[in-house]
Short mmCIF file of C-alpha atoms in Angstrom, two decimals:
data_model
loop_
_atom_site.label_atom_id
_atom_site.label_comp_id
_atom_site.label_asym_id
_atom_site.label_seq_id
_atom_site.Cartn_x
_atom_site.Cartn_y
_atom_site.Cartn_z
CA UNK P 1 0.58 -52.69 34.52
CA UNK P 2 -0.68 -51.37 31.12
CA UNK P 3 -4.33 -50.51 31.47
CA UNK P 4 -5.17 -52.38 27.93
CA UNK P 5 -3.68 -55.79 29.35
CA UNK P 6 -5.78 -55.48 32.61
CA UNK P 7 -9.00 -54.83 31.08
CA UNK P 8 -8.75 -57.55 28.23
CA UNK P 9 -8.15 -60.03 31.07
CA UNK P 10 -11.19 -58.95 33.08
CA UNK P 11 -13.25 -61.88 33.75
CA UNK P 12 -16.30 -62.16 31.25
CA UNK P 13 -19.38 -63.15 33.65
CA UNK P 14 -22.49 -64.77 31.95
CA UNK P 15 -25.77 -63.05 33.40
CA UNK P 16 -27.42 -66.01 34.93
CA UNK P 17 -30.59 -66.07 37.45
CA UNK P 18 -31.70 -69.00 39.32
CA UNK P 19 -34.74 -69.42 41.38
CA UNK P 20 -35.37 -72.70 43.91
CA UNK P 21 -39.10 -73.46 45.33
CA UNK P 22 -39.81 -76.42 47.39
CA UNK P 23 -43.31 -77.79 47.54
CA UNK P 24 -44.98 -80.99 48.96
CA UNK P 25 -46.61 -83.37 46.53
CA UNK P 26 -50.00 -82.85 45.69
CA UNK P 27 -52.59 -84.27 48.41
CA UNK P 28 -49.94 -85.26 50.49
CA UNK P 29 -50.71 -85.67 54.13
CA UNK P 30 -48.61 -86.45 57.15
CA UNK P 31 -44.81 -86.94 57.10
CA UNK P 32 -43.66 -86.17 53.05
CA UNK P 33 -40.37 -85.20 51.30
CA UNK P 34 -40.07 -81.73 50.01
CA UNK P 35 -39.48 -81.64 46.29
CA UNK P 36 -37.46 -78.98 44.50
CA UNK P 37 -38.59 -77.16 41.49
CA UNK P 38 -35.45 -75.40 40.18
CA UNK P 39 -35.24 -72.52 37.24
CA UNK P 40 -32.29 -71.42 36.04
CA UNK P 41 -32.56 -68.72 33.38
CA UNK P 42 -35.26 -70.17 30.90
CA UNK P 43 -34.42 -74.06 31.63
CA UNK P 44 -36.46 -75.81 34.20
CA UNK P 45 -35.98 -79.53 35.15
CA UNK P 46 -38.46 -82.24 36.51
CA UNK P 47 -39.19 -82.01 40.21
CA UNK P 48 -36.42 -83.95 42.63
CA UNK P 49 -36.26 -84.73 46.05
CA UNK P 50 -34.65 -82.42 48.72
CA UNK P 51 -34.01 -84.78 51.28
CA UNK P 52 -35.88 -83.03 53.49
CA UNK P 53 -38.98 -84.55 55.09
CA UNK P 54 -41.66 -82.46 56.81
CA UNK P 55 -45.07 -82.73 58.34
CA UNK P 56 -47.53 -81.44 55.50
CA UNK P 57 -49.43 -79.36 58.03
CA UNK P 58 -46.69 -77.44 59.39
CA UNK P 59 -45.44 -76.07 55.75
CA UNK P 60 -46.17 -72.62 54.76
CA UNK P 61 -45.80 -72.68 50.67
CA UNK P 62 -45.95 -68.88 50.27
CA UNK P 63 -43.16 -68.48 53.08
CA UNK P 64 -41.26 -71.47 51.86
CA UNK P 65 -40.46 -72.66 55.34
CA UNK P 66 -41.77 -74.62 58.28
CA UNK P 67 -44.00 -72.72 60.64
CA UNK P 68 -43.13 -72.84 64.45
CA UNK P 69 -40.31 -71.82 66.44
CA UNK P 70 -39.63 -75.29 67.39
CA UNK P 71 -36.06 -76.40 67.68
CA UNK P 72 -36.87 -78.65 64.60
CA UNK P 73 -38.37 -76.20 62.31
CA UNK P 74 -35.66 -73.99 62.99
CA UNK P 75 -33.01 -76.83 61.94
CA UNK P 76 -35.10 -77.69 58.66
CA UNK P 77 -35.36 -74.09 57.99
CA UNK P 78 -31.79 -74.01 58.35
CA UNK P 79 -31.17 -76.70 56.04
CA UNK P 80 -33.17 -75.60 53.31
CA UNK P 81 -31.43 -72.01 53.45
CA UNK P 82 -28.12 -74.36 52.82
CA UNK P 83 -29.71 -75.94 50.22
CA UNK P 84 -30.46 -72.66 48.40
CA UNK P 85 -26.81 -71.49 48.92
CA UNK P 86 -25.55 -74.88 47.79
CA UNK P 87 -27.52 -74.34 44.28
CA UNK P 88 -26.37 -70.79 43.79
CA UNK P 89 -22.72 -71.62 44.60
CA UNK P 90 -22.98 -74.28 41.63
CA UNK P 91 -24.47 -71.37 39.10
CA UNK P 92 -21.68 -69.39 40.09
CA UNK P 93 -18.97 -72.25 39.60
CA UNK P 94 -20.24 -73.04 36.37
CA UNK P 95 -20.28 -69.57 35.59
CA UNK P 96 -17.03 -69.01 36.32
CA UNK P 97 -15.81 -71.96 34.40
CA UNK P 98 -17.71 -70.58 31.16
CA UNK P 99 -19.63 -73.46 31.19
CA UNK P 100 -23.53 -72.53 30.04
CA UNK P 101 -25.81 -73.31 33.11
CA UNK P 102 -28.86 -75.12 32.86
CA UNK P 103 -31.41 -76.16 35.66
CA UNK P 104 -30.64 -79.86 34.55
CA UNK P 105 -26.79 -79.41 34.85
CA UNK P 106 -27.06 -77.71 38.44
CA UNK P 107 -29.34 -80.42 39.73
CA UNK P 108 -26.69 -83.24 38.29
CA UNK P 109 -24.22 -81.51 40.20
CA UNK P 110 -26.06 -80.96 43.46
CA UNK P 111 -27.70 -84.44 43.27
CA UNK P 112 -24.26 -86.29 42.47
CA UNK P 113 -22.47 -84.02 45.38
CA UNK P 114 -20.05 -82.94 42.84
CA UNK P 115 -18.02 -79.84 42.63
CA UNK P 116 -17.73 -78.04 39.37
CA UNK P 117 -13.78 -77.52 38.96
CA UNK P 118 -12.90 -74.17 37.21
CA UNK P 119 -11.08 -74.09 33.91
CA UNK P 120 -7.30 -73.57 34.10
CA UNK P 121 -7.50 -70.77 31.77
CA UNK P 122 -10.46 -68.92 33.37
CA UNK P 123 -8.91 -69.33 37.02
CA UNK P 124 -5.74 -68.24 35.74
CA UNK P 125 -7.41 -65.16 34.63
CA UNK P 126 -9.19 -64.71 37.65
CA UNK P 127 -6.09 -65.11 39.79
CA UNK P 128 -3.97 -62.79 37.62
CA UNK P 129 -6.80 -60.27 38.20
CA UNK P 130 -6.18 -60.73 41.97
CA UNK P 131 -2.92 -60.08 41.76
CA UNK P 132 -3.15 -56.77 40.12
CA UNK P 133 -5.91 -55.49 42.75
CA UNK P 134 -3.89 -56.22 45.74
CA UNK P 135 -3.02 -53.42 48.21
CA UNK P 136 -0.18 -51.23 46.56
CA UNK P 137 2.05 -52.33 49.41
CA UNK P 138 1.61 -55.99 48.64
CA UNK P 139 1.44 -55.97 44.88
CA UNK P 140 4.12 -57.55 42.95
CA UNK P 141 6.20 -55.17 40.68
CA UNK P 142 5.61 -54.07 37.46
CA UNK P 143 8.02 -56.18 35.82
CA UNK P 144 6.88 -59.59 37.94
CA UNK P 145 2.96 -58.87 36.87
CA UNK P 146 4.40 -58.66 33.28
CA UNK P 147 5.88 -62.05 33.41
CA UNK P 148 2.84 -63.23 34.97
CA UNK P 149 0.91 -61.99 31.49
CA UNK P 150 3.39 -63.19 29.44
CA UNK P 151 2.60 -66.74 31.41
CA UNK P 152 -1.34 -66.61 30.69
CA UNK P 153 -0.45 -65.96 26.75
CA UNK P 154 1.68 -68.93 26.76
CA UNK P 155 -0.71 -71.18 28.83
CA UNK P 156 -3.65 -70.12 26.48
CA UNK P 157 -1.38 -70.95 23.63
CA UNK P 158 -0.54 -74.51 24.88
CA UNK P 159 -4.11 -75.47 25.75
CA UNK P 160 -5.16 -74.29 22.27
CA UNK P 161 -2.26 -76.41 20.81
CA UNK P 162 -3.30 -79.74 22.89
CA UNK P 163 -7.17 -79.12 22.17
CA UNK P 164 -8.07 -78.86 25.31
CA UNK P 165 -9.19 -75.29 26.34
CA UNK P 166 -11.60 -76.50 28.93
CA UNK P 167 -8.88 -78.12 31.17
CA UNK P 168 -10.02 -77.83 34.75
CA UNK P 169 -7.42 -77.02 37.54
CA UNK P 170 -8.36 -80.75 39.24
CA UNK P 171 -7.03 -82.16 35.87
CA UNK P 172 -3.37 -80.50 36.31
CA UNK P 173 -1.27 -83.19 37.15
CA UNK P 174 2.63 -83.76 37.42
CA UNK P 175 3.04 -85.17 34.16
CA UNK P 176 0.88 -82.40 32.51
CA UNK P 177 3.02 -80.08 34.06
CA UNK P 178 6.20 -81.86 32.82
CA UNK P 179 4.65 -82.01 29.41
CA UNK P 180 4.12 -78.10 29.19
CA UNK P 181 7.54 -77.53 30.46
CA UNK P 182 8.73 -79.34 27.56
CA UNK P 183 6.52 -77.62 24.97
CA UNK P 184 7.94 -74.22 26.50
CA UNK P 185 11.62 -75.42 26.12
CA UNK P 186 10.87 -76.40 22.65
CA UNK P 187 9.35 -72.74 21.63
CA UNK P 188 12.15 -72.16 22.65
CA UNK P 189 12.33 -70.67 26.15
CA UNK P 190 14.95 -70.45 28.73
CA UNK P 191 15.05 -72.99 31.74
CA UNK P 192 14.69 -70.34 33.95
CA UNK P 193 11.83 -68.99 32.25
CA UNK P 194 9.91 -72.29 31.94
CA UNK P 195 10.41 -73.29 35.37
CA UNK P 196 9.05 -69.89 36.23
CA UNK P 197 6.00 -70.32 34.26
CA UNK P 198 5.33 -73.94 35.86
CA UNK P 199 5.99 -72.20 39.26
CA UNK P 200 3.29 -69.76 38.40
CA UNK P 201 0.71 -72.58 37.97
CA UNK P 202 1.70 -74.15 41.42
CA UNK P 203 1.09 -70.89 43.10
CA UNK P 204 -2.20 -70.38 41.44
CA UNK P 205 -3.12 -74.02 42.70
CA UNK P 206 -2.32 -73.51 45.91
CA UNK P 207 -4.52 -70.44 45.95
CA UNK P 208 -7.18 -73.10 44.74
CA UNK P 209 -6.62 -75.27 47.71
CA UNK P 210 -6.86 -72.22 50.25
CA UNK P 211 -10.42 -71.49 48.78
CA UNK P 212 -10.89 -75.25 48.96
CA UNK P 213 -11.91 -75.48 45.10
CA UNK P 214 -9.43 -78.55 45.03
CA UNK P 215 -8.63 -81.17 47.76
CA UNK P 216 -4.71 -80.47 47.04
CA UNK P 217 -2.13 -78.90 44.91
CA UNK P 218 -0.88 -82.14 42.70
CA UNK P 219 2.14 -79.54 41.81
CA UNK P 220 3.51 -79.12 45.24
CA UNK P 221 6.01 -81.41 45.27
CA UNK P 222 7.17 -80.97 41.49
CA UNK P 223 10.96 -79.70 41.48
CA UNK P 224 12.17 -78.43 37.99
CA UNK P 225 16.24 -77.81 37.79
CA UNK P 226 16.96 -74.37 36.84
CA UNK P 227 19.81 -72.78 35.25
CA UNK P 228 22.81 -71.73 37.14
CA UNK P 229 23.35 -68.41 38.23
CA UNK P 230 24.76 -66.24 35.70
CA UNK P 231 28.55 -65.13 36.14
CA UNK P 232 28.45 -61.91 37.39
CA UNK P 233 31.13 -59.31 36.30
CA UNK P 234 32.55 -56.06 36.91
CA UNK P 235 35.48 -53.89 36.28
CA UNK P 236 38.35 -54.39 38.63
CA UNK P 237 40.38 -51.36 40.36
CA UNK P 238 43.12 -51.61 37.36
CA UNK P 239 40.34 -51.64 34.75
CA UNK P 240 38.46 -48.92 36.20
CA UNK P 241 41.90 -47.13 36.41
CA UNK P 242 42.43 -47.85 32.42
CA UNK P 243 38.77 -46.17 31.67
CA UNK P 244 39.88 -43.28 33.69
CA UNK P 245 43.07 -42.57 31.47
CA UNK P 246 41.57 -43.57 28.04
CA UNK P 247 42.62 -40.92 25.81
CA UNK P 248 42.39 -40.02 22.04
CA UNK P 249 38.61 -40.67 21.89
CA UNK P 250 36.00 -38.93 19.85
CA UNK P 251 33.66 -36.65 21.63
CA UNK P 252 30.93 -39.08 21.75
CA UNK P 253 32.99 -42.10 22.90
CA UNK P 254 34.71 -39.80 25.67
CA UNK P 255 30.75 -38.71 27.00
CA UNK P 256 29.94 -42.33 27.10
CA UNK P 257 33.26 -43.11 28.84
CA UNK P 258 32.24 -40.38 31.56
CA UNK P 259 28.41 -41.79 31.91
CA UNK P 260 29.90 -45.08 32.61
CA UNK P 261 32.36 -43.81 35.29
CA UNK P 262 29.42 -41.78 36.84
CA UNK P 263 27.51 -45.39 37.10
CA UNK P 264 30.82 -47.30 38.35
CA UNK P 265 31.16 -44.55 41.05
CA UNK P 266 27.59 -44.25 42.01
CA UNK P 267 25.87 -47.52 41.59
CA UNK P 268 23.17 -45.65 39.60
CA UNK P 269 21.50 -47.51 36.82
CA UNK P 270 22.21 -45.37 33.76
CA UNK P 271 17.96 -44.32 33.68
CA UNK P 272 18.95 -43.36 37.15
CA UNK P 273 21.75 -41.48 36.28
CA UNK P 274 20.35 -39.66 33.62
CA UNK P 275 17.23 -38.46 35.73
CA UNK P 276 19.95 -37.32 38.47
CA UNK P 277 22.09 -35.62 36.11
CA UNK P 278 19.33 -33.11 35.41
CA UNK P 279 19.47 -31.48 38.82
CA UNK P 280 21.77 -33.24 41.17
CA UNK P 281 22.41 -31.06 43.69
CA UNK P 282 19.04 -31.16 45.89
CA UNK P 283 19.53 -35.04 45.90
CA UNK P 284 23.04 -34.29 47.63
CA UNK P 285 22.88 -34.39 51.25
CA UNK P 286 26.12 -32.82 53.54
CA UNK P 287 26.78 -34.65 56.53
CA UNK P 288 29.79 -33.74 59.05
CA UNK P 289 31.85 -36.77 57.68
CA UNK P 290 31.20 -36.19 54.02
CA UNK P 291 28.14 -35.96 51.28
CA UNK P 292 25.86 -38.75 49.84
CA UNK P 293 23.33 -39.04 47.27
CA UNK P 294 19.73 -40.01 48.30
CA UNK P 295 17.97 -41.45 45.58
CA UNK P 296 14.55 -43.20 44.97
CA UNK P 297 15.40 -45.89 42.14
CA UNK P 298 13.32 -45.39 39.12
CA UNK P 299 12.64 -48.99 38.67
CA UNK P 300 10.18 -49.48 41.80
CA UNK P 301 8.46 -45.81 41.08
CA UNK P 302 6.69 -47.62 38.01
CA UNK P 303 4.45 -49.78 40.38
CA UNK P 304 1.51 -47.17 40.57
CA UNK P 305 3.30 -45.16 43.66
CA UNK P 306 4.00 -47.62 45.70
CA UNK P 307 7.82 -47.34 46.78
CA UNK P 308 9.72 -49.61 49.03
CA UNK P 309 11.80 -48.24 51.63
CA UNK P 310 14.76 -50.52 50.36
CA UNK P 311 14.60 -49.24 47.31
CA UNK P 312 15.64 -45.89 48.35
CA UNK P 313 19.50 -45.32 47.91
CA UNK P 314 21.88 -43.68 50.39
CA UNK P 315 25.19 -43.54 48.13
CA UNK P 316 28.51 -42.19 49.73
CA UNK P 317 29.63 -39.22 47.36
CA UNK P 318 32.96 -40.45 46.46
CA UNK P 319 35.77 -37.76 45.23
CA UNK P 320 35.57 -39.54 41.87
CA UNK P 321 31.48 -38.93 41.54
CA UNK P 322 31.87 -35.33 42.80
CA UNK P 323 34.46 -34.65 39.81
CA UNK P 324 32.12 -35.82 37.18
CA UNK P 325 29.19 -34.22 38.62
CA UNK P 326 30.72 -30.91 38.07
CA UNK P 327 30.56 -31.50 34.24
CA UNK P 328 27.24 -33.55 33.98
CA UNK P 329 25.69 -30.53 32.71
CA UNK P 330 27.67 -30.62 29.53
CA UNK P 331 27.06 -33.93 28.47
CA UNK P 332 24.51 -34.95 26.00
CA UNK P 333 21.41 -37.37 27.29
CA UNK P 334 22.10 -40.44 25.28
CA UNK P 335 20.13 -43.81 25.13
CA UNK P 336 20.99 -46.65 27.12
CA UNK P 337 20.90 -48.81 23.98
CA UNK P 338 23.58 -46.10 22.22
CA UNK P 339 25.82 -46.09 25.41
CA UNK P 340 26.00 -49.66 25.43
CA UNK P 341 26.87 -49.92 21.46
CA UNK P 342 29.77 -47.44 22.40
CA UNK P 343 30.69 -49.25 25.18
CA UNK P 344 31.47 -52.53 23.20
CA UNK P 345 34.13 -50.00 21.36
CA UNK P 346 35.72 -49.39 24.67
CA UNK P 347 35.46 -52.93 25.91
CA UNK P 348 37.69 -53.69 23.01
CA UNK P 349 40.40 -51.11 24.05
CA UNK P 350 40.37 -52.33 27.56
CA UNK P 351 40.51 -55.99 25.85
CA UNK P 352 37.81 -57.36 28.81
CA UNK P 353 36.90 -60.75 28.55
CA UNK P 354 33.10 -59.99 28.90
CA UNK P 355 30.65 -57.45 27.47
CA UNK P 356 30.54 -54.15 28.90
CA UNK P 357 27.44 -52.47 29.54
CA UNK P 358 25.90 -49.98 31.99
CA UNK P 359 24.89 -52.76 34.08
CA UNK P 360 28.40 -54.21 34.58
CA UNK P 361 28.93 -50.48 35.65
CA UNK P 362 26.57 -50.40 38.08
CA UNK P 363 27.80 -53.76 39.45
CA UNK P 364 31.61 -52.45 39.40
CA UNK P 365 30.00 -50.03 42.09
CA UNK P 366 29.13 -52.53 44.42
CA UNK P 367 32.65 -54.50 44.41
CA UNK P 368 33.97 -50.89 44.76
CA UNK P 369 32.52 -49.84 47.70
CA UNK P 370 33.32 -53.14 49.30
CA UNK P 371 36.96 -52.65 48.35
CA UNK P 372 36.90 -49.34 50.11
CA UNK P 373 35.77 -50.86 53.29
CA UNK P 374 32.08 -50.78 53.33
CA UNK P 375 30.11 -53.37 55.03
CA UNK P 376 28.14 -55.70 52.90
CA UNK P 377 24.81 -54.64 54.54
CA UNK P 378 25.83 -50.77 53.97
CA UNK P 379 26.45 -51.55 50.23
CA UNK P 380 23.28 -53.30 50.04
CA UNK P 381 21.76 -49.93 51.07
CA UNK P 382 23.81 -48.19 48.82
CA UNK P 383 22.67 -50.31 45.75
CA UNK P 384 18.91 -50.30 46.80
CA UNK P 385 18.85 -54.19 47.23
CA UNK P 386 16.29 -55.84 49.06
CA UNK P 387 17.50 -58.77 50.68
CA UNK P 388 21.14 -59.82 51.50
CA UNK P 389 20.84 -62.95 49.63
CA UNK P 390 20.22 -61.21 46.41
CA UNK P 391 22.85 -58.85 46.81
CA UNK P 392 25.45 -61.73 47.52
CA UNK P 393 24.16 -63.57 44.08
CA UNK P 394 24.82 -60.09 42.22
CA UNK P 395 27.30 -58.21 43.81
CA UNK P 396 29.62 -59.83 46.18
CA UNK P 397 31.90 -60.64 43.36
CA UNK P 398 35.04 -62.13 44.84
CA UNK P 399 37.78 -60.27 43.05
CA UNK P 400 41.28 -61.18 44.70
CA UNK P 401 41.73 -57.44 45.26
CA UNK P 402 39.20 -57.61 47.96
CA UNK P 403 40.83 -60.43 49.75
CA UNK P 404 44.22 -58.36 49.33
CA UNK P 405 42.49 -55.35 50.64
CA UNK P 406 40.98 -56.92 53.69
CA UNK P 407 44.33 -58.51 54.21
CA UNK P 408 46.23 -54.81 54.05
CA UNK P 409 43.30 -53.52 56.61
CA UNK P 410 44.09 -56.20 59.09
CA UNK P 411 47.79 -55.81 58.72
CA UNK P 412 47.57 -52.13 59.51
CA UNK P 413 45.09 -52.64 62.29
CA UNK P 414 47.82 -55.04 63.63
CA UNK P 415 50.53 -52.61 63.30
CA UNK P 416 48.45 -49.79 65.36
CA UNK P 417 47.71 -52.19 68.24
CA UNK P 418 51.81 -53.06 68.35
CA UNK P 419 52.44 -49.45 68.32
CA UNK P 420 50.31 -48.74 71.12
CA UNK P 421 51.36 -51.75 73.24
CA UNK P 422 55.11 -50.73 72.70
#
């Protein structure tokens, strides 16, 4: 994560000091209630009762405790320690909420038995800092953290818009969340992005419940419909063959075509393909039954050295990919934007009903490996995808060719069984 972003969200704490002393009323004899003398920074408040009664003869004012080792004395001393801890916690909560702490304010919350609810924006920043400092193996990806920072920016703007920057986490309700969602949609943000930002707040409130800052998460049962998943497209074998045989291209278009084909036959992102092409052969492992590319996806290397095992691709080296790699040293390293601009020209020549991009080429590889008989779990590993669910959503495109291919394989297997049984 960008260091400037992280530092800009660091929690700004006010320096606050608290001193709490107990004392008996003057000239008090026998059983009496200890009085609290509280000072917070430079502020004080009138004496107030602690609710603890002691025998005056047993109270040691200098040591601030009851003398003796009897059970009653130990219990009272423990109670006094708890009262001090409660006051310190209230001071911490006020500071966390950017509320100027005073002795009178701390005394009010303690006497009323109320807890100080952190301001929503302050707690969001605190939670965001927690996410940024998690162990590398548990930290969210760079792109996900970036979405959290964008969500923080939008929340801050919204609280300023409704003139409630001091809104506390216990004031967040289902109605507030739906109003905020509508505001996000009117900016406008997409349905998915708006719903994601609401889910971030719900996750943060769940964290607040776990730390007993609020009794329950009022957004726990909130559901917001998301947009239907985008239609995943890829090149069919026929379209891929047309791209292979395309002629009469300018030198630039021909290079773009070759980069696209390399992505189609390996499943590498274009940025990965560029990095891989600088020195491909150390990443190619020869096995008794063929070669494979072992490549760590650059997408995950950005998370400060944390690298998931599932992001390491094991890509069978197809003959078409091997042929392209023999020429790759002669190709120019074009920007992804420039490649996509020129793919738009090739898209028109192919009469495609969708936009041809380097991402479409990567997805084509997933379908291509399926068509060539690789199992879904193997293709997931080839593509470097975390879960089978994500793989199915993005790569298991139900091409008619995939069905035909499976029918053909089953037909050949049946013929082989019939031959053996004859």
